[in-house]
XYZ file of C-alpha atoms in Angstrom:
589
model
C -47.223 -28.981 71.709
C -51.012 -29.064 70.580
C -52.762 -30.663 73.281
C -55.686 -31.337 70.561
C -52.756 -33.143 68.268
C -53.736 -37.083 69.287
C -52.706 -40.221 67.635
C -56.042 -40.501 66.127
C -55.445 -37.851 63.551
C -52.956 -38.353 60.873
C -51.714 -34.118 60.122
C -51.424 -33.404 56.448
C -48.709 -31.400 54.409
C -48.620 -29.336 51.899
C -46.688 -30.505 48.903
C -46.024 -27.134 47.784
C -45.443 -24.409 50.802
C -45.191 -27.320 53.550
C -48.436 -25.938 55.134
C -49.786 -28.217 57.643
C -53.554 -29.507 57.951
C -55.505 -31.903 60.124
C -57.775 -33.548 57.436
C -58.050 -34.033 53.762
C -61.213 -31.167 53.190
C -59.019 -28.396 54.867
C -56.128 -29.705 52.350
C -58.304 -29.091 49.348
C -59.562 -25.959 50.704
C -56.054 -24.884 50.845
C -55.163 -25.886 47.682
C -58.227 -24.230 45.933
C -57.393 -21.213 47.639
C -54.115 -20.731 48.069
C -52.627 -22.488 44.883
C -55.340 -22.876 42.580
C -56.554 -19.293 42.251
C -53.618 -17.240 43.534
C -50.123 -17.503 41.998
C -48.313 -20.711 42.740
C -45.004 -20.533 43.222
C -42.477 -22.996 43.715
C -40.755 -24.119 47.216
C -37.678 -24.738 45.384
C -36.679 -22.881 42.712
C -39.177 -19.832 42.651
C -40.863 -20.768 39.481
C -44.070 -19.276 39.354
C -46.504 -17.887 36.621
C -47.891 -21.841 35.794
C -51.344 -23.607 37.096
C -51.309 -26.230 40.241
C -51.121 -28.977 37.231
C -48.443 -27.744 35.966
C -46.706 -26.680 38.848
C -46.901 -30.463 40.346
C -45.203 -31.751 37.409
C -42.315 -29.412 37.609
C -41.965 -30.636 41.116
C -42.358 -34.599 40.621
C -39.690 -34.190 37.477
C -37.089 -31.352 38.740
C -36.730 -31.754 42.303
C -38.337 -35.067 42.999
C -35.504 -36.147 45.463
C -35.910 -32.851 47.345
C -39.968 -33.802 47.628
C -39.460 -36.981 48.598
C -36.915 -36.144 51.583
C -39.268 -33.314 52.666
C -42.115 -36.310 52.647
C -39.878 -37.934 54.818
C -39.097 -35.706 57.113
C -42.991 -34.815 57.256
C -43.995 -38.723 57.885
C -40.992 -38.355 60.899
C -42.935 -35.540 62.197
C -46.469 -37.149 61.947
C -45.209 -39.759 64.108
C -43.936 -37.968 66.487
C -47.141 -36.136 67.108
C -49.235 -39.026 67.220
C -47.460 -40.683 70.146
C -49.508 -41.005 73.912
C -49.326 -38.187 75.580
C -48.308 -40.480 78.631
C -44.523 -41.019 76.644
C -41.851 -38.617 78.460
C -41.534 -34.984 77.384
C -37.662 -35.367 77.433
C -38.254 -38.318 74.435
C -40.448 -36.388 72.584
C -37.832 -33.450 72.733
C -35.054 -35.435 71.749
C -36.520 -36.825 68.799
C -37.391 -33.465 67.858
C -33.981 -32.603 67.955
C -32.730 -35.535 66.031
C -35.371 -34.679 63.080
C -33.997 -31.416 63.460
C -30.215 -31.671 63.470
C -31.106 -33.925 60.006
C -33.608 -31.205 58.429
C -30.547 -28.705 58.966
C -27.747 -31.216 57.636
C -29.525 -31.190 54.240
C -31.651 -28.335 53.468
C -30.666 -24.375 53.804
C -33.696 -22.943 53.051
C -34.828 -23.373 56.874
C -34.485 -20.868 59.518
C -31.027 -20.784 60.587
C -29.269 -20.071 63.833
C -25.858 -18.604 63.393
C -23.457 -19.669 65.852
C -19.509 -19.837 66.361
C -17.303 -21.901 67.997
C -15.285 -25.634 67.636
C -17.268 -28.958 66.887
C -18.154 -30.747 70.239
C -18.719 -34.701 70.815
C -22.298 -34.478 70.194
C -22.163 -32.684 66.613
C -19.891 -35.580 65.792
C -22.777 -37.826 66.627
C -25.250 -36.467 64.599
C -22.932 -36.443 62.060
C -22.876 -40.357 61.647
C -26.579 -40.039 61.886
C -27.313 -37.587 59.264
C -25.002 -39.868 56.764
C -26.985 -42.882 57.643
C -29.815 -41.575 57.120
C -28.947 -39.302 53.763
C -27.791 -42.415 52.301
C -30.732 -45.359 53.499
C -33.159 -42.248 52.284
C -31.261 -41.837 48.947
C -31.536 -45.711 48.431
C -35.054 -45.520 48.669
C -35.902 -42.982 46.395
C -33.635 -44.008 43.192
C -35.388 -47.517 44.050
C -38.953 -45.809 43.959
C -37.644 -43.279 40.986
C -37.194 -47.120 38.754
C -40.034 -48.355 39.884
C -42.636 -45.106 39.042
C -44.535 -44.655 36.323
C -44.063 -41.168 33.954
C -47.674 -41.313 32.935
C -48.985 -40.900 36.573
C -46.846 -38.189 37.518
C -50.036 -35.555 38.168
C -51.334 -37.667 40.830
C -48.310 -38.674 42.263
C -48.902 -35.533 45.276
C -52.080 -37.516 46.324
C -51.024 -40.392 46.304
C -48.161 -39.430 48.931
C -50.327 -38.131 50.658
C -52.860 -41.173 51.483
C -50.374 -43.734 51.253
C -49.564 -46.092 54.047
C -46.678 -44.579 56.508
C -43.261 -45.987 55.720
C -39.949 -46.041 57.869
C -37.888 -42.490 57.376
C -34.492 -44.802 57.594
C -35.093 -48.048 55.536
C -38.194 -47.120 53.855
C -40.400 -50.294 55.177
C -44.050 -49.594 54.711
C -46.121 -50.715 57.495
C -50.418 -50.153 58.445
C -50.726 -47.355 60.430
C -48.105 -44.392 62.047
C -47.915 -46.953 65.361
C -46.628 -50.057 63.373
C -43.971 -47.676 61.713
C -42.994 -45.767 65.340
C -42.733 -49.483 66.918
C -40.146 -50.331 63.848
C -38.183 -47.355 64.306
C -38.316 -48.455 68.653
C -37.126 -51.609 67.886
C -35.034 -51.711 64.467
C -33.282 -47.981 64.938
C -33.501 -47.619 68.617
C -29.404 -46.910 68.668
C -30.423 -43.759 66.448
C -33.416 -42.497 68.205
C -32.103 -43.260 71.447
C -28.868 -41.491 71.006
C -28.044 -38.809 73.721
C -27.959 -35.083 72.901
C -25.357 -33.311 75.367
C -26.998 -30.334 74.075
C -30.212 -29.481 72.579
C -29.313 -26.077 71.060
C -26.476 -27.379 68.856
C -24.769 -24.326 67.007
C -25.692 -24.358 63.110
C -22.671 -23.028 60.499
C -23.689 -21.448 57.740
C -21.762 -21.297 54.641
C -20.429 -17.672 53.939
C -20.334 -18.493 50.002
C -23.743 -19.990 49.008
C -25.792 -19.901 52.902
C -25.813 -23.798 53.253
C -26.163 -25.021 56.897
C -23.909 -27.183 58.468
C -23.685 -28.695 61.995
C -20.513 -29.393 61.761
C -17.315 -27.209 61.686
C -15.465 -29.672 59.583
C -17.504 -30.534 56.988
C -18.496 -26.195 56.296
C -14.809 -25.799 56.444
C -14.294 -29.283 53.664
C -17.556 -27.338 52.346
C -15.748 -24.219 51.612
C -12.461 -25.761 50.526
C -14.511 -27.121 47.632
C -15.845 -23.932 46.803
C -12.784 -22.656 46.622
C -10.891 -25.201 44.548
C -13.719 -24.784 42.078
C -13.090 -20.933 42.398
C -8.830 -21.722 42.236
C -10.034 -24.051 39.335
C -12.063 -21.010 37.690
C -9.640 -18.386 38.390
C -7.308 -21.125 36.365
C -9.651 -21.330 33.401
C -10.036 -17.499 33.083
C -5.967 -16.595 33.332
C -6.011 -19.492 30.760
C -8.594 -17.812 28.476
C -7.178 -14.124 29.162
C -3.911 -15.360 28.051
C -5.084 -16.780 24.861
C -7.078 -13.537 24.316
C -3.745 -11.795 25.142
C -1.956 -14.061 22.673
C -4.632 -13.287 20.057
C -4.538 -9.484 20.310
C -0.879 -10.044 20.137
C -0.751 -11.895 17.107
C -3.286 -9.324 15.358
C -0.971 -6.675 16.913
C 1.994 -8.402 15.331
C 0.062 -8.770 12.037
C -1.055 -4.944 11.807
C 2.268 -3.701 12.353
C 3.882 -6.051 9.941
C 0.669 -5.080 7.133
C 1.904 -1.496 8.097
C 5.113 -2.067 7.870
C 5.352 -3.719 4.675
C 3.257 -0.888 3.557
C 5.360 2.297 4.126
C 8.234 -0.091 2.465
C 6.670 -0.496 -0.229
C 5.749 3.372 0.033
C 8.992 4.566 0.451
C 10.267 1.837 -2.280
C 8.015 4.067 -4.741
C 9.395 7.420 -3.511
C 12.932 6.214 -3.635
C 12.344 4.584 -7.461
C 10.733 7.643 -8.087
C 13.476 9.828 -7.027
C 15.866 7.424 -8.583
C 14.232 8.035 -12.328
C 13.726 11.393 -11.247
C 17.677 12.462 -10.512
C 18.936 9.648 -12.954
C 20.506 6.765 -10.653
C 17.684 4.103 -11.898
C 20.244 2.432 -13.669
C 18.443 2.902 -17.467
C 21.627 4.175 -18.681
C 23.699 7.335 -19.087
C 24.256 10.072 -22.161
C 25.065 7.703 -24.661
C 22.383 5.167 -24.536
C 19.884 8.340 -23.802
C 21.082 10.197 -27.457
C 21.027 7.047 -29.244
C 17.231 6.310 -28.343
C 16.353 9.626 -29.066
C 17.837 9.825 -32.211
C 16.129 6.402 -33.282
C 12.885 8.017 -32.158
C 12.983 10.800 -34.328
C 13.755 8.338 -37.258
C 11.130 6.672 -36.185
C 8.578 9.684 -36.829
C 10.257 10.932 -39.872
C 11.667 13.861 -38.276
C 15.234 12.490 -39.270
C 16.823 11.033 -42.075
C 18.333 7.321 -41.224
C 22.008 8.816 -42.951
C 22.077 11.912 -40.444
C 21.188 9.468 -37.969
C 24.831 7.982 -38.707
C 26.770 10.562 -39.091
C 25.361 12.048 -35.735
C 26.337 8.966 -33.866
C 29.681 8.865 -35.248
C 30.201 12.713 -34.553
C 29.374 11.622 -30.895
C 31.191 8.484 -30.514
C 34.449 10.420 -31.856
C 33.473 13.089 -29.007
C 33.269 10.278 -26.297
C 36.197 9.011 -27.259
C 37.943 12.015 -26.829
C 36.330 13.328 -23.897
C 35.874 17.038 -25.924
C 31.894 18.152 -26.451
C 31.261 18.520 -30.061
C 29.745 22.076 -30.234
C 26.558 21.023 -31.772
C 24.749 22.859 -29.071
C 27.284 25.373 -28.695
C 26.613 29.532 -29.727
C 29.343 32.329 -29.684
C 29.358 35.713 -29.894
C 26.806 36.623 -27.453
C 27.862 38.860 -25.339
C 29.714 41.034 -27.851
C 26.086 41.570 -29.418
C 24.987 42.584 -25.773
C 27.628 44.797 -26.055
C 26.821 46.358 -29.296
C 22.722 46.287 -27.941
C 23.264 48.372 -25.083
C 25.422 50.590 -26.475
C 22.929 51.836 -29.560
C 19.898 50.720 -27.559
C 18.059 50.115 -23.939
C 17.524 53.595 -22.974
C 15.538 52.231 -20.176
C 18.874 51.179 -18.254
C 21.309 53.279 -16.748
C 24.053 51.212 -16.419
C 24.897 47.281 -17.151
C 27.663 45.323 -16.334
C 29.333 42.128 -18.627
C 31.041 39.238 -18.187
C 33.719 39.249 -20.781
C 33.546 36.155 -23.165
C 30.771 33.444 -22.511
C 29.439 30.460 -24.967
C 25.936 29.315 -24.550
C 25.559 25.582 -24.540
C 21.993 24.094 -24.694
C 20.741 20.810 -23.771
C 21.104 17.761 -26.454
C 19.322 14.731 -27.082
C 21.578 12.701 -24.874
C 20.863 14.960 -21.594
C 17.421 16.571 -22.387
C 15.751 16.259 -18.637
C 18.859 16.269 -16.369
C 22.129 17.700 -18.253
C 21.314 21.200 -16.883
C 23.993 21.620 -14.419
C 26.521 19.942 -16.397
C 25.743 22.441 -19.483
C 26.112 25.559 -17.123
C 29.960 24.425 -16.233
C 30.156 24.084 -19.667
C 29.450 27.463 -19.757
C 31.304 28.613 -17.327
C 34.210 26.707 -18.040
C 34.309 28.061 -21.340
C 34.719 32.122 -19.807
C 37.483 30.896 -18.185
C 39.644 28.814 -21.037
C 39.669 32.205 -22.398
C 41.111 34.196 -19.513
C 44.063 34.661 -19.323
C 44.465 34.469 -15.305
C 43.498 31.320 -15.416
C 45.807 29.570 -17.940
C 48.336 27.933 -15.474
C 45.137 25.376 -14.458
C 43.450 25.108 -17.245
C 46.467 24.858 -19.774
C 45.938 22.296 -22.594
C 41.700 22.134 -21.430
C 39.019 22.390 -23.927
C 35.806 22.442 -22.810
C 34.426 18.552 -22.006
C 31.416 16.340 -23.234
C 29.128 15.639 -20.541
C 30.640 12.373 -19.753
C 33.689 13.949 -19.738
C 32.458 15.781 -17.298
C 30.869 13.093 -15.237
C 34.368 11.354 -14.723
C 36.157 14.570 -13.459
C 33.934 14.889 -10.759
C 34.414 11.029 -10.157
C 38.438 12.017 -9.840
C 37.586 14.579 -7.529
C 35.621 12.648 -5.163
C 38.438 9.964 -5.305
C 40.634 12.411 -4.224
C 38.944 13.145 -0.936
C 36.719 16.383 -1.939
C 32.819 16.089 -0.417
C 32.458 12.539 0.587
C 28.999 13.196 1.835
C 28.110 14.329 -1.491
C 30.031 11.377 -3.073
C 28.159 9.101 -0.788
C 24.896 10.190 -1.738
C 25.532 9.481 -5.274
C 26.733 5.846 -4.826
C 30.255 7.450 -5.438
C 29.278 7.238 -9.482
C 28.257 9.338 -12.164
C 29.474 7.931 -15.161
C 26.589 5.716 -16.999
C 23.847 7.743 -15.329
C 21.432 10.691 -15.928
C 22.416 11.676 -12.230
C 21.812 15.223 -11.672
C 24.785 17.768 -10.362
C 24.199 21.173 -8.261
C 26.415 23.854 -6.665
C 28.232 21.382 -4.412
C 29.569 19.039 -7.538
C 30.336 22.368 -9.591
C 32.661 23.867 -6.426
C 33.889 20.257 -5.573
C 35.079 20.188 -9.496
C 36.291 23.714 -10.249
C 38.059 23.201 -6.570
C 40.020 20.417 -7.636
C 41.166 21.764 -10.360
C 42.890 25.127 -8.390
C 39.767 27.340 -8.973
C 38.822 29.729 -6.089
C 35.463 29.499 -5.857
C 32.632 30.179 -2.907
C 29.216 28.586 -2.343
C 26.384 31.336 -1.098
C 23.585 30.042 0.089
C 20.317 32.424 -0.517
C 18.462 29.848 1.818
C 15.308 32.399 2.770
C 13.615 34.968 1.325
C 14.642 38.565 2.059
C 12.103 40.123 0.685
C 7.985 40.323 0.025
C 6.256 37.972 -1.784
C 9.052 35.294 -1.615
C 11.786 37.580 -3.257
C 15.323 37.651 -2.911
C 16.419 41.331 -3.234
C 19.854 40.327 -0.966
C 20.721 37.700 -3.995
C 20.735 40.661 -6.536
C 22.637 42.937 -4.211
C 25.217 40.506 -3.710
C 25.289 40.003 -7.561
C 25.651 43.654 -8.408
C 28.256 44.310 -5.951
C 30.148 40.977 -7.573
C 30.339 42.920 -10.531
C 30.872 46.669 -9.732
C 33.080 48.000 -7.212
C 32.708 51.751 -8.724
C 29.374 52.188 -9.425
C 29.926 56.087 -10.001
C 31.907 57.642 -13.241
C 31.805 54.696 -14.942
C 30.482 53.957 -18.694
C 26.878 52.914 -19.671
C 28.226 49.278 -20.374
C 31.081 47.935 -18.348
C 32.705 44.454 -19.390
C 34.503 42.945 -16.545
C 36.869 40.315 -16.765
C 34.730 38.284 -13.893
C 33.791 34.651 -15.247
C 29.858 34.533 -15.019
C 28.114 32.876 -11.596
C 26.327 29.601 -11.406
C 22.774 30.016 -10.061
C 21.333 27.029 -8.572
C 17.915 26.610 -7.311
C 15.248 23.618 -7.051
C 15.311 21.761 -10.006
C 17.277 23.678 -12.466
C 20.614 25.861 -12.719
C 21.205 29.210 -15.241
C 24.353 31.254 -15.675
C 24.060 35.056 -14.470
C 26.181 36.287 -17.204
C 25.407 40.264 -16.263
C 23.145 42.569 -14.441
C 21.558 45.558 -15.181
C 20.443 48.967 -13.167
C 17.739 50.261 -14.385
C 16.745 53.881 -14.022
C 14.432 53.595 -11.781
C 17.204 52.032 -9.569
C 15.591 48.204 -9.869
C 18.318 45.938 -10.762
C 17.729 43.196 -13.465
C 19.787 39.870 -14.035
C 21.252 38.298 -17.647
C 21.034 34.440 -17.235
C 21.802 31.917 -20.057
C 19.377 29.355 -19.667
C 20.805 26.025 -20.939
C 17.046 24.918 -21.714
C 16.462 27.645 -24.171
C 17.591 26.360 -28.064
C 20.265 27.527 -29.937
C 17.877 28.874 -32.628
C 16.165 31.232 -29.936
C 19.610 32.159 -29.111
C 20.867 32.893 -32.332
C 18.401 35.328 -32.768
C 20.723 37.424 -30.314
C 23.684 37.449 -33.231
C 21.202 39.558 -35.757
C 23.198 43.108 -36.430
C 20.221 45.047 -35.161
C 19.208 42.580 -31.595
C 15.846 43.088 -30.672
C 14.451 44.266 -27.439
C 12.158 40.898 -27.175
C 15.166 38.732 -28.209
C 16.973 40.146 -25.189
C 13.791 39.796 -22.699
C 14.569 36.188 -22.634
C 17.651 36.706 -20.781
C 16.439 39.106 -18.122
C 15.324 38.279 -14.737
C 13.907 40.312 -12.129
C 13.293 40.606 -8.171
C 9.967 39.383 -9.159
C 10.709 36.416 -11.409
C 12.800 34.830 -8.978
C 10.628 33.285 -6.140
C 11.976 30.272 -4.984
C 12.116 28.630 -1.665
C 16.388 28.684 -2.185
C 18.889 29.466 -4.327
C 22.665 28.852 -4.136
C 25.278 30.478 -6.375
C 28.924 29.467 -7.106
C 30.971 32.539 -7.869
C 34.890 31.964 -9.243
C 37.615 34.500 -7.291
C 40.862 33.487 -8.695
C 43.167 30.421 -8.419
C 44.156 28.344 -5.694
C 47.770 27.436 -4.450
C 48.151 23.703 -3.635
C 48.589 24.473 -0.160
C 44.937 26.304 -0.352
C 43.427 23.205 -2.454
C 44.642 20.713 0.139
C 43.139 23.212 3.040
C 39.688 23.277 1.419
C 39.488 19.581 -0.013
C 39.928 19.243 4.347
C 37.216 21.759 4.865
C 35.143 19.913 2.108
C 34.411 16.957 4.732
C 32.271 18.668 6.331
C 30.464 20.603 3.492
C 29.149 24.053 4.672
C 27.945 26.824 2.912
C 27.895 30.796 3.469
C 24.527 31.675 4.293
C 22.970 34.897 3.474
C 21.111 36.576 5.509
């Protein structure tokens, strides 16, 4: 200690770094220097950048209790040092260490001396100190905090500094530092006076936030708060995080059931469309389709109300009966083919003929859809007029499209191509449903036909053509292709031709001399009138380019062809309505 420290000088503090002075013109000087002209900065919080003014108010308003203990430990200290020099070193020391153990109690922004160990006898003392005096302190400044005046708070640092000396424990203000260290001898003797088994006491610091403790059990009840705040925070964010799950769930949820609906209404559109498209939309069948029609072209003059109903007589009579009633029906064409490449077509070197084949053309009552049905028509009429095929077909004329519709219906019922039966709701009848190769077997089959699907599924040759289709065609017709006449009728019934989105009959093919082969189709889209033009005694080269098809014309992805090879025993139809569960095709190549 000082030996120039006496109990005639009072030792100032600085209300802002705790600096220490002996008189009030070495305080100002250190104000004026260090805190009016450099940065001031603040002992408690850092803040900095503001004037002394300023500076004092933050203190007086935001940490006023903090100023008011560090007074009080300050006035402790004063008193302390202005004791005789006669009083014992060891009381001087122990007081020290009292002031001490409650400076480090309270306040972690003091050195600190890191030490280990278990709590002895005389932490536990200063423990019951520290509270007594934290609490008597605490009194005294929420009684002083009532009392002060707002208005006054600038000065308030002066006036703590000049004002009379005041007991650190009970607050009792008395005339000079002696009358306040004989009222702390006489009135708080037990806590001055209380023995300290050991002067360097170990200090705990907190490991979380650095405060100083002297006591192992209240850092460790220190640290159990901090973490039951951090359990309780921990709580609060799973909480939170599982709402936020739940949300992005819930907009999850809500995305896929937007997308969902979405591609069902998508495919709802696709599967409506294809419904309209193949006939199965439920807006009726032939009937109802001829009868509109017909009141449309009434409608725009284009027919006379009277033929209007005689036509719908003529096809109510034919429904009834279940026999088509030739309106779209033309004979004779291939015996004017015939008589055409006999005294004409000197580009071809050799053609072969399907006997006897009658065109039928789409009507009003199956324009759009009625193509397949019109090409059995076709074919079904080569064979009512073979002979080798009388014993199946005996007492058959050639059906109306409905007709037709509820033959295939009997043949499903009978166990023929359930999968195709299935795909068509198992009905036909009523509907513009479209048929293909596999109805046109699964019909001809049930009625004792030999027949054979071929399935041209690839192209064999450049550009997308289908060179292997036309070989397999010519060598359907011709098994001597040597020796043999220019024209060659054979008594083969004509093949189906079936590709994406429309059907033909090959009714002949023809070699041309430069060795390219050529198909004859009958196209059931092309009008009777354009057809007729065929009949003329001297047939035209252009009238017959409307039936020929080359390598070249034929480019599509696929084509299937059903070719007739005689008649079935019932032992064979019951074998292939078996195989017919399981629909396969011959594939070529």
């Amino acid at each position: 200690m000082d030996p120039c420290l006496g109990t005639c000088c009072t030792m100032l503090s600085c209300n802002i770094c705790g600096v220490t002075v002996t008189s009030e013109p070495d305080m100002k000087t250190h104000l004026l220097i260090v805190h009016m002209e450099n940065e001031v900065t603040c002992p408690f919080c850092k803040l900095s950048g503001v004037n002394y003014d300023e500076m004092c108010f933050h203190i007086e308003t935001a940490h006023f209790e903090q100023n008011e203990l560090e007074k009080n430990f300050e006035r402790i200290n004063t008193i302390q040092y202005g004791t005789s020099n006669s009083r014992k070193d060891s009381t001087l020391q122990c007081r020290m260490e009292v002031n001490s153990s409650i400076h480090s109690a309270c306040a972690s922004n003091h050195p600190k001396i890191s030490a280990q160990g278990p709590p002895n006898n005389g932490i536990l003392k200063h423990k019951g100190f520290y509270s007594e005096n934290l609490t008597e302190s605490r009194k005294f400044l929420k009684s002083k905090e009532k009392q002060s005046d707002r208005t006054k708070i600038k000065g308030s640092i002066y006036e703590a500094m000049y004002s009379p000396p005041e007991c650190p424990f009970c607050g009792k203000i008395e005339g000079c530092s002696q009358d306040v260290e004989t009222h702390v001898k006489t009135e708080h003797a037990d806590l001055l006076d209380t023995p300290l088994e050991d002067c360097n006491q170990p200090l705990y610091d907190c490991p979380i936030c650095g405060l100083i403790c002297t006591n192992y059990h209240i850092l460790q009840e220190h640290v159990d708060l901090h973490l039951e705040e951090g359990s309780f925070g921990q709580g609060m964010d799973r909480v939170q995080c599982s709402r936020d799950l739940e949300l992005a769930q819930q907009l999850q949820q809500e995305e896929d059931r937007k997308r969902r609906s979405e591609e069902s209404r998508q495919e709802m559109e696709e599967f409506q469309k294809l419904q309209r498209q193949y006939g199965l939309n439920n807006s009726g069948g032939y009937k109802q389709q001829q009868l509109r029609n017909m009141e449309i072209e009434v409608n725009r003059g284009r027919m006379h109300p009277s033929e209007f109903h005689r036509r719908k007589a003529d096809m109510m009579e034919s429904l009834a009966v279940g026999i088509d009633d030739e309106k779209t029906k033309t004979s004779g064409i291939m015996e004017a083919l015939y008589r055409y490449y006999q005294n004409a077509a000197t580009d071809v070197r050799r053609v072969w003929l399907s006997t006897v084949v009658d065109h039928f053309h789409s009507s009003f009552g199956d324009k759009g859809w009625g193509c397949g049905y019109r090409n059995f028509q076709m074919l079904l009429s080569s064979l009512l007029q073979n002979d080798a095929y009388d014993d199946c077909l005996k007492g058959m004329s050639v059906p109306c499209i409905p007709k037709i519709q509820s033959m295939i219906e009997d043949a499903w019922k009978e166990g023929f191509d359930p999968q195709g039966a299935s795909q068509l709701n198992n009905r036909l009848q009523g509907t513009k449903a479209w048929i293909g190769a596999c109805e046109v077997y699964t019909l001809l089959t049930s009625l004792r036909i030999k027949c054979r699907i071929i399935d041209f599924h690839k192209s064999t040759g450049p550009l997308g053509t289908h060179p292997r289709l036309f070989e397999w065609i010519l060598s359907y017709y011709s098994s001597e292709r040597e020796g043999s006449p220019k024209v060659v009728c054979i008594s083969k019934p004509p093949i189906y031709l079936q590709y994406q989105g429309h059907s033909q009959t090959v009714v002949g093919i023809e070699e041309r001399k430069n060795r390219t082969l050529c198909l004859l189709v009958f196209d059931p889209g092309c009008p009777s009138r354009e057809m007729q033009k065929l009949l003329k005694q001297d047939t035209e080269a252009s009238s017959v380019k409307q039936l020929r098809k080359f390598v070249g014309n034929l480019k599509h992805k696929q084509y299937q062809i059903v070719a007739v090879e005689g008649v079935l025993s019932s032992e064979e139809k019951i074998a292939r309505r078996q195989a017919s569960q399981v629909f396969t095709a011959e594939k070529i190549p």
